[in-house]
Coordinates of N, CA and C in Angstrom, one line a residue:
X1 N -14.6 -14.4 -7.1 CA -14.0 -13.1 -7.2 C -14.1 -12.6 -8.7
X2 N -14.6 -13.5 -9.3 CA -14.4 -13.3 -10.9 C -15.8 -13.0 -11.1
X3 N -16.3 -12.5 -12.6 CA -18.4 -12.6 -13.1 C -18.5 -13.7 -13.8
X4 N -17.6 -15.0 -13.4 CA -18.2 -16.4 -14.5 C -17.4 -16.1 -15.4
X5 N -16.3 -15.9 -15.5 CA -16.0 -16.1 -17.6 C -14.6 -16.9 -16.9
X6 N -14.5 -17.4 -18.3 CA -13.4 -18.6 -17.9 C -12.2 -17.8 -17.8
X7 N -10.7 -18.2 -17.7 CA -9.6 -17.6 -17.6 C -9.3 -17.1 -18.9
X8 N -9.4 -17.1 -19.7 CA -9.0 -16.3 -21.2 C -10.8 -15.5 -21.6
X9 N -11.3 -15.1 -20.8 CA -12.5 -14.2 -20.6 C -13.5 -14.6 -21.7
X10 N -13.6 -15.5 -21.5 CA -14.9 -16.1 -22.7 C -15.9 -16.3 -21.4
X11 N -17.2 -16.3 -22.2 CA -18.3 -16.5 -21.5 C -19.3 -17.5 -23.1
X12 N -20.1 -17.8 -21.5 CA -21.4 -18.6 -22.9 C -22.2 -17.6 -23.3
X13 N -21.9 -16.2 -23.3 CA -23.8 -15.6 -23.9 C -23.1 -15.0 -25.5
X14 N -24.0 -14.9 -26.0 CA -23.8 -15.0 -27.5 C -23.8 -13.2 -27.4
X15 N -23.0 -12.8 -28.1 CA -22.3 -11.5 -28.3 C -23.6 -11.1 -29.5
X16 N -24.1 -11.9 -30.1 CA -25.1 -11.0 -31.1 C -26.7 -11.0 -30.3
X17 N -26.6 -11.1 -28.9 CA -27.8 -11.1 -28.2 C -27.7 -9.2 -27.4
X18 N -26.6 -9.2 -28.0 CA -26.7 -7.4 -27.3 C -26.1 -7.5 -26.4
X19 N -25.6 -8.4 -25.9 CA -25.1 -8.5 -24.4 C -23.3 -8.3 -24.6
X20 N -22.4 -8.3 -26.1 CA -21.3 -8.2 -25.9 C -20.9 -7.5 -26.0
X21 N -20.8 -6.1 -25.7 CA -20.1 -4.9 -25.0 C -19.9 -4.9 -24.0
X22 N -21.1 -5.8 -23.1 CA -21.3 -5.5 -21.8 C -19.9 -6.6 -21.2
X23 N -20.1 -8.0 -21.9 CA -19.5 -8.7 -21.4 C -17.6 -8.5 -21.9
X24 N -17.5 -7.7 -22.8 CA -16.3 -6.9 -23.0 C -15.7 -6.5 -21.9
X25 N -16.9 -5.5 -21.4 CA -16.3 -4.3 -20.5 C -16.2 -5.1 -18.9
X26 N -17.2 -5.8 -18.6 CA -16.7 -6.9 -17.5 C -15.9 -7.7 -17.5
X27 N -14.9 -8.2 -18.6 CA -13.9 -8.6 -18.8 C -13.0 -7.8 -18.6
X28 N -12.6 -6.6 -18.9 CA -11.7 -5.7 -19.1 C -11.6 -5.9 -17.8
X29 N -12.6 -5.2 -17.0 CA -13.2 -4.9 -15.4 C -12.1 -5.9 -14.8
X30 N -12.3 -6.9 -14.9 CA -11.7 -8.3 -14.4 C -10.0 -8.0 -14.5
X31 N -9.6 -8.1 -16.0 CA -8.6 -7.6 -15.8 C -7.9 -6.7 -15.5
X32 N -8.6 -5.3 -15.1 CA -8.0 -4.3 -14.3 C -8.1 -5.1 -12.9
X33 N -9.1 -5.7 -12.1 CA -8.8 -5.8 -10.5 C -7.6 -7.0 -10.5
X34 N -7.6 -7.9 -11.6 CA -6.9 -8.9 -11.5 C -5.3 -8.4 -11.6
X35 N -4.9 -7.1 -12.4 CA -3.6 -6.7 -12.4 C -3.6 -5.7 -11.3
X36 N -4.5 -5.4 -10.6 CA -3.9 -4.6 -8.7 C -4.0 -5.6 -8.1
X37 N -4.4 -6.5 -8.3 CA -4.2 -7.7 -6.9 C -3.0 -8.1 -7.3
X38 N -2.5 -8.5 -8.6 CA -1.3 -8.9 -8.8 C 0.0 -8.1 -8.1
X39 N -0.3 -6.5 -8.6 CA 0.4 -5.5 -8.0 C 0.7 -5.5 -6.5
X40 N -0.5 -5.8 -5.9 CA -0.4 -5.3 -4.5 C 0.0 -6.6 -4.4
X41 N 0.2 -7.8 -4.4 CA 0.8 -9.2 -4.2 C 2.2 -9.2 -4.2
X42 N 2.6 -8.4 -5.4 CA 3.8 -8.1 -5.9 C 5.1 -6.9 -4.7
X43 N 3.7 -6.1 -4.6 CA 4.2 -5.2 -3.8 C 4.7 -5.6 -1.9
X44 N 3.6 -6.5 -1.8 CA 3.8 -7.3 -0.5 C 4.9 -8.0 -0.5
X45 N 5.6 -8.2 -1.6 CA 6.7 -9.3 -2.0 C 7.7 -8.7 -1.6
X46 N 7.6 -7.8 -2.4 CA 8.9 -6.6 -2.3 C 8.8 -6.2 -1.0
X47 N 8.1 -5.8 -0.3 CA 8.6 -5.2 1.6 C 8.9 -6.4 2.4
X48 N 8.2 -7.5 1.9 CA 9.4 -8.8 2.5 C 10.3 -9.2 1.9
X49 N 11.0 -8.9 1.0 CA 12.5 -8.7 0.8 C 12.9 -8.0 1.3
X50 N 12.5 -6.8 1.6 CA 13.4 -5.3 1.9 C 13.4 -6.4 3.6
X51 N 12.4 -6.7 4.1 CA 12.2 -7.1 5.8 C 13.3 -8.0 5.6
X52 N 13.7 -9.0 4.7 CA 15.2 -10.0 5.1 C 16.0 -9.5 4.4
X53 N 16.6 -8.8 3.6 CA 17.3 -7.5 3.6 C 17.8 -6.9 4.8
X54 N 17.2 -6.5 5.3 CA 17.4 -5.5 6.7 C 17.4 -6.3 8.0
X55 N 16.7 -7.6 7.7 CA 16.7 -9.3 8.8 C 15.7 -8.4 9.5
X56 N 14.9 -8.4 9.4 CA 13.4 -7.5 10.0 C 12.6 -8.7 10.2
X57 N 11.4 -8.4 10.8 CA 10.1 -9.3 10.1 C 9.2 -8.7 9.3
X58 N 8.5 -9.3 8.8 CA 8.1 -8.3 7.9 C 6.8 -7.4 8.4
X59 N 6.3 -7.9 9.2 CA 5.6 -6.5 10.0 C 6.6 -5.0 10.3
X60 N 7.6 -5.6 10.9 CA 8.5 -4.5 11.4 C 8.7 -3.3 10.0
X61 N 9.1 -3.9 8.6 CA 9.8 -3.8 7.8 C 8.7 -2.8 6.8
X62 N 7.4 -3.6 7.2 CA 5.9 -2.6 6.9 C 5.6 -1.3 7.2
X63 N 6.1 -1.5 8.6 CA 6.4 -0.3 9.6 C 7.1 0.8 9.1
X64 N 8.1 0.3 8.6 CA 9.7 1.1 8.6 C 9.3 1.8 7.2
X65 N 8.6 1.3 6.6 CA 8.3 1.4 5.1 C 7.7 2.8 5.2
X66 N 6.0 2.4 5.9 CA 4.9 3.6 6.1 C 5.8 4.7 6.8
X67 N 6.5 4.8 7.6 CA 7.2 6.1 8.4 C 8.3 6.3 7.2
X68 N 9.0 6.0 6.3 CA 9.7 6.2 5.5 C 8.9 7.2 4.4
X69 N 7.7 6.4 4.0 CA 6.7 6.8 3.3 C 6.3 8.5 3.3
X70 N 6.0 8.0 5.2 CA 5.6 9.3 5.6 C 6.1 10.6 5.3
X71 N 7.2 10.4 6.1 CA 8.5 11.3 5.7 C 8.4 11.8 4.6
X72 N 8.4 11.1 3.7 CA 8.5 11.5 2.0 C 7.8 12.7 1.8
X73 N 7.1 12.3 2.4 CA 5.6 13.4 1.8 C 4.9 14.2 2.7
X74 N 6.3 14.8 3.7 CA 6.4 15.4 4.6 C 5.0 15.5 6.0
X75 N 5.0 14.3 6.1 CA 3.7 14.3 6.8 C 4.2 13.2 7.7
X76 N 5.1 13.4 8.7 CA 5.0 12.2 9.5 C 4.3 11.4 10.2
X77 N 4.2 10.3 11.0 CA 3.6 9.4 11.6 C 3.3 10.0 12.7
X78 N 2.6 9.8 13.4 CA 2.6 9.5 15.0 C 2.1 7.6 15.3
X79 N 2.5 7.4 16.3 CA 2.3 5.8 16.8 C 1.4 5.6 16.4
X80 N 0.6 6.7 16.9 CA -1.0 6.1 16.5 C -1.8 5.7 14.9
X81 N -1.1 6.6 14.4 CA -1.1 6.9 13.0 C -0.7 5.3 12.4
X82 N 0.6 5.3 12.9 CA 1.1 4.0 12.0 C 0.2 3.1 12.4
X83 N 0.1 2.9 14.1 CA -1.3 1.8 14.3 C -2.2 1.2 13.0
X84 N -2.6 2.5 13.1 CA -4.1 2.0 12.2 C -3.0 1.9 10.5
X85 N -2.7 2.3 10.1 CA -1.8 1.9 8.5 C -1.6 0.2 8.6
X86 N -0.8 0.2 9.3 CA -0.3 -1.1 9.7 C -1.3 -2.2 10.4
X87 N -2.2 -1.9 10.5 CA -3.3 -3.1 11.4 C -2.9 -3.7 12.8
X88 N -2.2 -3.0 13.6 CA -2.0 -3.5 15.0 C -2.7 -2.6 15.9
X89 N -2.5 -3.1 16.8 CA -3.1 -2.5 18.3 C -1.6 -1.3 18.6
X90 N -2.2 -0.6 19.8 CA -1.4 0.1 20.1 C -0.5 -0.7 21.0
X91 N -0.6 -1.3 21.7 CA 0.4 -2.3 22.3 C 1.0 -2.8 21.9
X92 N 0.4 -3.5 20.6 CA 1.6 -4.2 19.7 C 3.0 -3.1 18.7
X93 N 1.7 -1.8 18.5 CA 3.0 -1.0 17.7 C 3.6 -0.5 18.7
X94 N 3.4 -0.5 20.3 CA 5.0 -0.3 20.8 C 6.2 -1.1 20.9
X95 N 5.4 -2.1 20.5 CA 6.5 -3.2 21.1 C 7.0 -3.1 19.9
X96 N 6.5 -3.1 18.7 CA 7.3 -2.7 17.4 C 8.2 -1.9 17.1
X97 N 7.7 -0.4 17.6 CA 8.2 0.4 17.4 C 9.7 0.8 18.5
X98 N 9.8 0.1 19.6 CA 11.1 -0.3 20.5 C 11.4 -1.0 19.9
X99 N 11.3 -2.5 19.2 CA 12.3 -3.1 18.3 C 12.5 -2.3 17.1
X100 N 12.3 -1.5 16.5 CA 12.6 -0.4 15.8 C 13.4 0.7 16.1
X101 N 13.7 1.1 17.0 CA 14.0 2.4 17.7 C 15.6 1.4 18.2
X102 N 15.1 0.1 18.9 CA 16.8 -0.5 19.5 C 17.5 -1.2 18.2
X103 N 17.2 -1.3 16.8 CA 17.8 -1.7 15.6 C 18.3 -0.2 15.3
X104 N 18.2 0.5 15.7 CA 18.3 1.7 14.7 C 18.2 2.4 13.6
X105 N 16.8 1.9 13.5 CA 16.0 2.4 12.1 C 15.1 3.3 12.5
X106 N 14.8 3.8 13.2 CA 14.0 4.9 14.0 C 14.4 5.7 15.3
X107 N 13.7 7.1 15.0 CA 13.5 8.0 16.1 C 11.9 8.4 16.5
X108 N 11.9 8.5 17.5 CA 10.7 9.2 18.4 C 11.5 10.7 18.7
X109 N 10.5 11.5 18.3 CA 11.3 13.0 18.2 C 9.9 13.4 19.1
X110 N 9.9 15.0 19.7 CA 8.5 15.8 20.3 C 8.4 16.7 19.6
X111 N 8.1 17.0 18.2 CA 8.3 18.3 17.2 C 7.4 19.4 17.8
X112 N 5.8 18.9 18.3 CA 4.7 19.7 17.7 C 4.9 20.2 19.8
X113 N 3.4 21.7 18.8 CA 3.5 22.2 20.4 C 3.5 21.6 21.4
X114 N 2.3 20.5 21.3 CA 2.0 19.9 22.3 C 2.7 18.8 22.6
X115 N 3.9 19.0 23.9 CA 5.2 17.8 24.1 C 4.5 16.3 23.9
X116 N 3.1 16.5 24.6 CA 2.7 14.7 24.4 C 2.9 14.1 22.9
X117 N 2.6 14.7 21.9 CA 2.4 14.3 20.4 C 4.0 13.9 20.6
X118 N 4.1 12.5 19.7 CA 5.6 11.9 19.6 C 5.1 11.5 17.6
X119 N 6.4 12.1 17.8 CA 6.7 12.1 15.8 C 7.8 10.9 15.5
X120 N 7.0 9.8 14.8 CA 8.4 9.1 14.2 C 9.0 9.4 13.1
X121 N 10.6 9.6 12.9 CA 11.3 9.4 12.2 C 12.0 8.7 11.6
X122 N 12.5 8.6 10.3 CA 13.3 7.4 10.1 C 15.2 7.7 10.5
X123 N 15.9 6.9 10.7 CA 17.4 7.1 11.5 C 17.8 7.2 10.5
X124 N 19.5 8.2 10.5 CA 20.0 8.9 9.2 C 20.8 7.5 8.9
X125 N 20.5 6.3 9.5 CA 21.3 5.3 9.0 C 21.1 4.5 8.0
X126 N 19.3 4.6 8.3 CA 18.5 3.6 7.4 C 18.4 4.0 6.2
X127 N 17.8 5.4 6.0 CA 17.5 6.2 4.8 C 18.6 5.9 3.3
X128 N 20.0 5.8 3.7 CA 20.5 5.5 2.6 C 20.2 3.9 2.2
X129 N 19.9 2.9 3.3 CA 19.5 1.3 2.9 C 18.4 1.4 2.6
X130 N 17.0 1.9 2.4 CA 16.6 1.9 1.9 C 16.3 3.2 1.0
X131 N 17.0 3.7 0.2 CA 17.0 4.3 -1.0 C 17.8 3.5 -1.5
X132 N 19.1 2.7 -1.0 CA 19.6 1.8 -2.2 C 18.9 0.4 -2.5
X133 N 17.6 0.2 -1.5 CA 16.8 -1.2 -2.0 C 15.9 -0.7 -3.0
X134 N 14.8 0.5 -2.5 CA 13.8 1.1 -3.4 C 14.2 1.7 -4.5
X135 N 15.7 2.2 -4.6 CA 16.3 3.0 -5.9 C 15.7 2.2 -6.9
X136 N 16.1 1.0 -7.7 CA 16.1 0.3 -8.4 C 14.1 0.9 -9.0
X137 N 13.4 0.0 -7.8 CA 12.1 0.1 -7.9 C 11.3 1.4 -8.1
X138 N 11.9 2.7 -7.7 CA 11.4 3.9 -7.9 C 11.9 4.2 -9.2
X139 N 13.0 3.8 -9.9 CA 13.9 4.4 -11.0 C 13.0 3.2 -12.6
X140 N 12.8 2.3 -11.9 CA 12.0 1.5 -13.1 C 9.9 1.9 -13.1
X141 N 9.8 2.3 -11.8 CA 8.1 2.3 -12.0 C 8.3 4.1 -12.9
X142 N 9.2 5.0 -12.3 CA 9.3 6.2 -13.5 C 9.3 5.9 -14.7
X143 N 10.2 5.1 -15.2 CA 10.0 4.8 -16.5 C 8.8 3.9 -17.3
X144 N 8.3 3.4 -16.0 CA 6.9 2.6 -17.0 C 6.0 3.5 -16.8
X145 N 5.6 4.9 -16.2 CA 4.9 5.8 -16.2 C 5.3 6.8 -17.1
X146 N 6.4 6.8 -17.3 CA 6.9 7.9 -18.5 C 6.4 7.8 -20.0
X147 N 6.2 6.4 -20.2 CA 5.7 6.2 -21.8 C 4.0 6.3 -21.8
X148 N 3.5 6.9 -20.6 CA 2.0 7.2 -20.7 C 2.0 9.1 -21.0
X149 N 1.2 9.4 -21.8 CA 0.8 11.3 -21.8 C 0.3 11.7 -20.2
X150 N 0.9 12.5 -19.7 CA 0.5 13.0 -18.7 C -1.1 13.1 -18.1
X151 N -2.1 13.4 -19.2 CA -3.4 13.5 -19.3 C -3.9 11.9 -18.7
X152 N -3.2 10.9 -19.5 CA -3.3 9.5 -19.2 C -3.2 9.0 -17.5
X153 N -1.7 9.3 -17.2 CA -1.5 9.4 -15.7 C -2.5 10.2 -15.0
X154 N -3.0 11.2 -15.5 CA -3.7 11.9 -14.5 C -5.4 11.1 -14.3
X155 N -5.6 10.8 -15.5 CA -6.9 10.0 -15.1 C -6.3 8.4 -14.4
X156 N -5.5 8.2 -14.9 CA -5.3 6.8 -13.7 C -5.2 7.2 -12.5
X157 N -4.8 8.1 -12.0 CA -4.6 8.7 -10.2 C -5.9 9.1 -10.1
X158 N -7.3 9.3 -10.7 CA -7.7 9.6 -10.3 C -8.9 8.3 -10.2
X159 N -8.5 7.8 -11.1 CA -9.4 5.9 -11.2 C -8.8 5.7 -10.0
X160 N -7.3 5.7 -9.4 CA -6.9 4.6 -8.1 C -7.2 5.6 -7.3
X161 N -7.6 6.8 -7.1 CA -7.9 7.6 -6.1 C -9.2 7.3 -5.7
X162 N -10.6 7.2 -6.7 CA -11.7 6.7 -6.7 C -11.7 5.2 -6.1
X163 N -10.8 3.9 -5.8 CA -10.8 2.9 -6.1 C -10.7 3.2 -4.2
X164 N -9.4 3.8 -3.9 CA -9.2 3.8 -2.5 C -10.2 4.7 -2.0
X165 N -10.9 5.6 -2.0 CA -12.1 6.2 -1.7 C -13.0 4.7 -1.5
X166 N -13.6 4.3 -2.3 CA -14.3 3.1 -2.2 C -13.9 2.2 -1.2
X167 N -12.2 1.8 -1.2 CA -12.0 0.8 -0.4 C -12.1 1.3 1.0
X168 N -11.9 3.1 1.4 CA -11.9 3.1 2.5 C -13.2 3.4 2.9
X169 N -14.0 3.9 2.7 CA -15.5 3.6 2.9 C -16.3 2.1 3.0
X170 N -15.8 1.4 2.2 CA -15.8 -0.7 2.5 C -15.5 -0.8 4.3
X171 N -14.0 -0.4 4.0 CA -13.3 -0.7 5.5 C -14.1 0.0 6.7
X172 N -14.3 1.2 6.5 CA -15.0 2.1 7.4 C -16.4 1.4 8.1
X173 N -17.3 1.4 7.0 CA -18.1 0.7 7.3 C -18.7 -0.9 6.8
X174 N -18.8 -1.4 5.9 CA -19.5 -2.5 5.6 C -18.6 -3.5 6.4
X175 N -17.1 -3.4 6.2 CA -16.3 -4.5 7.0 C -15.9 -3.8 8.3
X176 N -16.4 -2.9 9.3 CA -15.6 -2.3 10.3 C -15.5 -3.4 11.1
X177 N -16.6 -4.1 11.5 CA -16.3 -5.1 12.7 C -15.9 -6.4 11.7
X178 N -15.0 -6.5 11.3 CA -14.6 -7.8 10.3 C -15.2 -8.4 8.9
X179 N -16.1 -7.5 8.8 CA -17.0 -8.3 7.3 C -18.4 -8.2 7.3
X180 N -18.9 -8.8 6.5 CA -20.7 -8.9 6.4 C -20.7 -10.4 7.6
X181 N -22.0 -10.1 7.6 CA -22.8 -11.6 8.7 C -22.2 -12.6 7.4
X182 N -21.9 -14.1 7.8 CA -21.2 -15.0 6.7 C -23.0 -15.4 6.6
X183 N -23.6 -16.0 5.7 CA -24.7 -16.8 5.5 C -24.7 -18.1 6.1
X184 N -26.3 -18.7 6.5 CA -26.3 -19.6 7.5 C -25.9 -20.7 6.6
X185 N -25.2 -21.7 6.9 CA -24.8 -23.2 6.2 C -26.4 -24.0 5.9

C-alpha cells in the first residue's frame, strides 16, 4: 500500500542522484493517503458509537446516518438510493429499513408526483439524538477548518472532490464485479 520507504519515509536512493524531490513528494503522497485512511477509519469508529449509542447495529446506524445526511442537504434518499450508499441489496435494505421505521428513527413518506417514488425521512425523534451525538463532532471539525484561509479549504474540496471522482470511476469500473483478476499462484 506504501512506494517502499520505511515508516519515518526514508528510502535507499541517494537524494543527490536527482531522484530527491521526487522521493519527497511520494512521501508526502504517502502521507496524505495514510491520514484519509486514518480519517475514514476514524470516521467508521464514530458511526459505531453513534450505532451503540442508539443500540443499533452498525449497518443500521450507517443507514440512519446517510438519510440523515441526505436530509441535510436537502436531497433525500429513496430505498434505492440508500441501497447502493450503503452496499446492500435491495432485500436487505428492506429488511433494514422496517427495523428502522419499527425503532422509530425513520419515515417512508410519497412526496414526489409519482405515488410509486417513496422518500425516507429521518423521525422528529431521532434528529435531536443525533445532533446531540454529531454536535460535538460538527462544532470541533469547524474549528480545525477555520484556522485554514478560505482559498486553502477551497483547493482541499477540490483535491477530495478529484480523489472521489477517481474513486468512483475505480468502483464503477475497474472493481465493478469485485476487483482485478487476482494473479495466478
Amino acid at each position: 500500500m506504501t512506494n517502499g520507504r520505511g515508516a519515518d519515509g526514508s528510502s535507499a536512493a541517494d537524494p543527490a542522484d536527482g531522484r530527491g524531490a521526487a522521493d519527497r513528494d511520494a512521501v508526502r503522497v504517502d502521507r496524505v493517503m495514510d491520514g484519509l485512511r486514518a480519517f475514514g477509519a476514524n470516521y467508521t469508529e464514530f458511526t459505531r458509537r453513534f450505532a451503540a449509542w442508539l443500540g443499533l447495529h452498525s449497518t443500521d446506524a450507517a443507514a440512519l446516518v446517510e438519510i440523515l445526511y441526505a436530509e441535510d442537504q436537502g436531497a433525500p434518499l429513496s430505498p434505492a438510493r440508500l441501497s447502493e450508499r450503503v452496499s446492500l441489496s435491495s432485500g436487505a435494505t428492506a429488511i433494514l429499513l422496517k427495523r428502522l421505521e419499527q425503532a422509530g428513527h425513520i419515515v417512508r413518506t410519497r412526496e414526489s408526483t409519482d405515488r410509486r417514488v417513496v422518500t425516507l425521512r429521518s423521525s422528529p425523534d431521532i434528529r435531536p439524538r443525533a445532533m446531540a451525538f454529531f454536535g460535538p463532532y460538527s462544532e470541533r471539525m469547524a474549528e480545525a477548518m477555520a484556522a485554514y484561509p478560505p482559498e486553502e479549504i477551497e483547493r482541499f474540496e477540490q483535491f477530495l472532490g478529484t480523489l472521489r471522482s477517481t474513486m468512483d470511476a475505480l468502483l464503477a469500473n475497474e472493481y465493478e464485479n469485485g476487483g482485478p483478476t487476482p494473479p495466478a499462484p
